[in-house]
Short mmCIF file of C-alpha atoms in Angstrom, two decimals:
data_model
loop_
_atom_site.label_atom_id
_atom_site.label_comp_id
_atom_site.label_asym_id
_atom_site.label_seq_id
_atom_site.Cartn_x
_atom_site.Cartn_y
_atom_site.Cartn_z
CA UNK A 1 102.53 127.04 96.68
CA UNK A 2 104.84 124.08 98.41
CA UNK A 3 102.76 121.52 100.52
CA UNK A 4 104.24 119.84 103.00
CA UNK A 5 103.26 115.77 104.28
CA UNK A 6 103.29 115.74 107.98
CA UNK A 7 103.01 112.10 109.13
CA UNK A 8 100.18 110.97 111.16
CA UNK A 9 100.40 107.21 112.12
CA UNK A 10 100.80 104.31 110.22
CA UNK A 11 98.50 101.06 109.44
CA UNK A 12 99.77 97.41 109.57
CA UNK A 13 97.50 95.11 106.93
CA UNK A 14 97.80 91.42 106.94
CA UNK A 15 95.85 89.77 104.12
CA UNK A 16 94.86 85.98 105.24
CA UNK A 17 93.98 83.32 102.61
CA UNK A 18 90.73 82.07 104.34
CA UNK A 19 89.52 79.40 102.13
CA UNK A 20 88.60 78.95 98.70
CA UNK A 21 84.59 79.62 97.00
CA UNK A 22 82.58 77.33 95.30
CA UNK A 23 83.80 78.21 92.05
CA UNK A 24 87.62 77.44 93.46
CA UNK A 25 88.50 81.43 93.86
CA UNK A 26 90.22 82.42 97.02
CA UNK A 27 89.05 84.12 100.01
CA UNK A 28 91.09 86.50 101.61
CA UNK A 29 89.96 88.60 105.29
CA UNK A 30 92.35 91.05 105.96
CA UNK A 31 93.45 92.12 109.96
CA UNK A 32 94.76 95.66 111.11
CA UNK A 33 96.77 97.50 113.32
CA UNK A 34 96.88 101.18 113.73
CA UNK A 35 98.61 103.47 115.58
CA UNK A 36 102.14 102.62 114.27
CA UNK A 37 105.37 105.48 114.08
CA UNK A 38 105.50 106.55 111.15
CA UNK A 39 109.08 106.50 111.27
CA UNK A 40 109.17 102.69 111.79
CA UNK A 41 111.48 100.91 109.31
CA UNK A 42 109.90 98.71 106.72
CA UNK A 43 112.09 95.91 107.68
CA UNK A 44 110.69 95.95 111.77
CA UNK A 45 107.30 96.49 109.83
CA UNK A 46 107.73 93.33 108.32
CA UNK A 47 109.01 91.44 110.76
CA UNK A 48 106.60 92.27 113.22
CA UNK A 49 103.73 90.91 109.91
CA UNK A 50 105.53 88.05 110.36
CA UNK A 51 105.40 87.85 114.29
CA UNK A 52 101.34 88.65 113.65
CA UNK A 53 100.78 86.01 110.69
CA UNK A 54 102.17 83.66 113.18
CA UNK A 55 99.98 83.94 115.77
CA UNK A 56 97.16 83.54 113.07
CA UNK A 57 95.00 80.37 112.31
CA UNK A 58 94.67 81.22 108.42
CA UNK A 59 97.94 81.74 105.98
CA UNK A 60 99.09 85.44 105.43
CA UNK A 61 99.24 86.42 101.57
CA UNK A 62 100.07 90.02 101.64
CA UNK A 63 101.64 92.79 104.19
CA UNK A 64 100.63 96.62 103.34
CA UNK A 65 101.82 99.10 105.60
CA UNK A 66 99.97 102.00 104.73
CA UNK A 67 101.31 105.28 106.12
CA UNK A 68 98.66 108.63 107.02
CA UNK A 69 100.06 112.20 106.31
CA UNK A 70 98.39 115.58 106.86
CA UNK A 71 98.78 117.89 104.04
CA UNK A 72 99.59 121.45 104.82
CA UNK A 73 100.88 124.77 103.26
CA UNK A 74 104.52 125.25 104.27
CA UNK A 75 103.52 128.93 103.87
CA UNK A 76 105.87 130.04 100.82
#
């Protein structure tokens, strides 16, 4: 049986450095966007992180782009 990924939508994820604990360990909050082509480059994936992080009070440490896909049976 051959299964097939249809893609949904993607996910921007900006991790934020927030602060640091008590004990001196980071804090990170993270920030999303949905709804993204699936088809979008990584590199205009990226640079729109970028455009985000800099409209952000708190300094960006990470970018996922996490991309949703419906499995399905291609019937063979």
């Amino acid at each position: 049986m051959a299964v097939q990924a249809l893609p949904l939508f993607g996910t921007l994820v900006l991790r934020l450095s927030v602060g640091l604990t008590d004990d001196g360990k980071p804090i990170y909050r993270t920030r999303r966007w949905s709804g993204i082509k699936p088809t979008a480059a990584n590199g205009d994936v990226y640079a729109v992180a970028e455009a985000f992080a800099g409209l952000q009070e708190h300094i960006m440490t990470a970018v996922e782009y996490q991309r949703n896909s419906e499995l399905a049976d291609d019937g063979e």
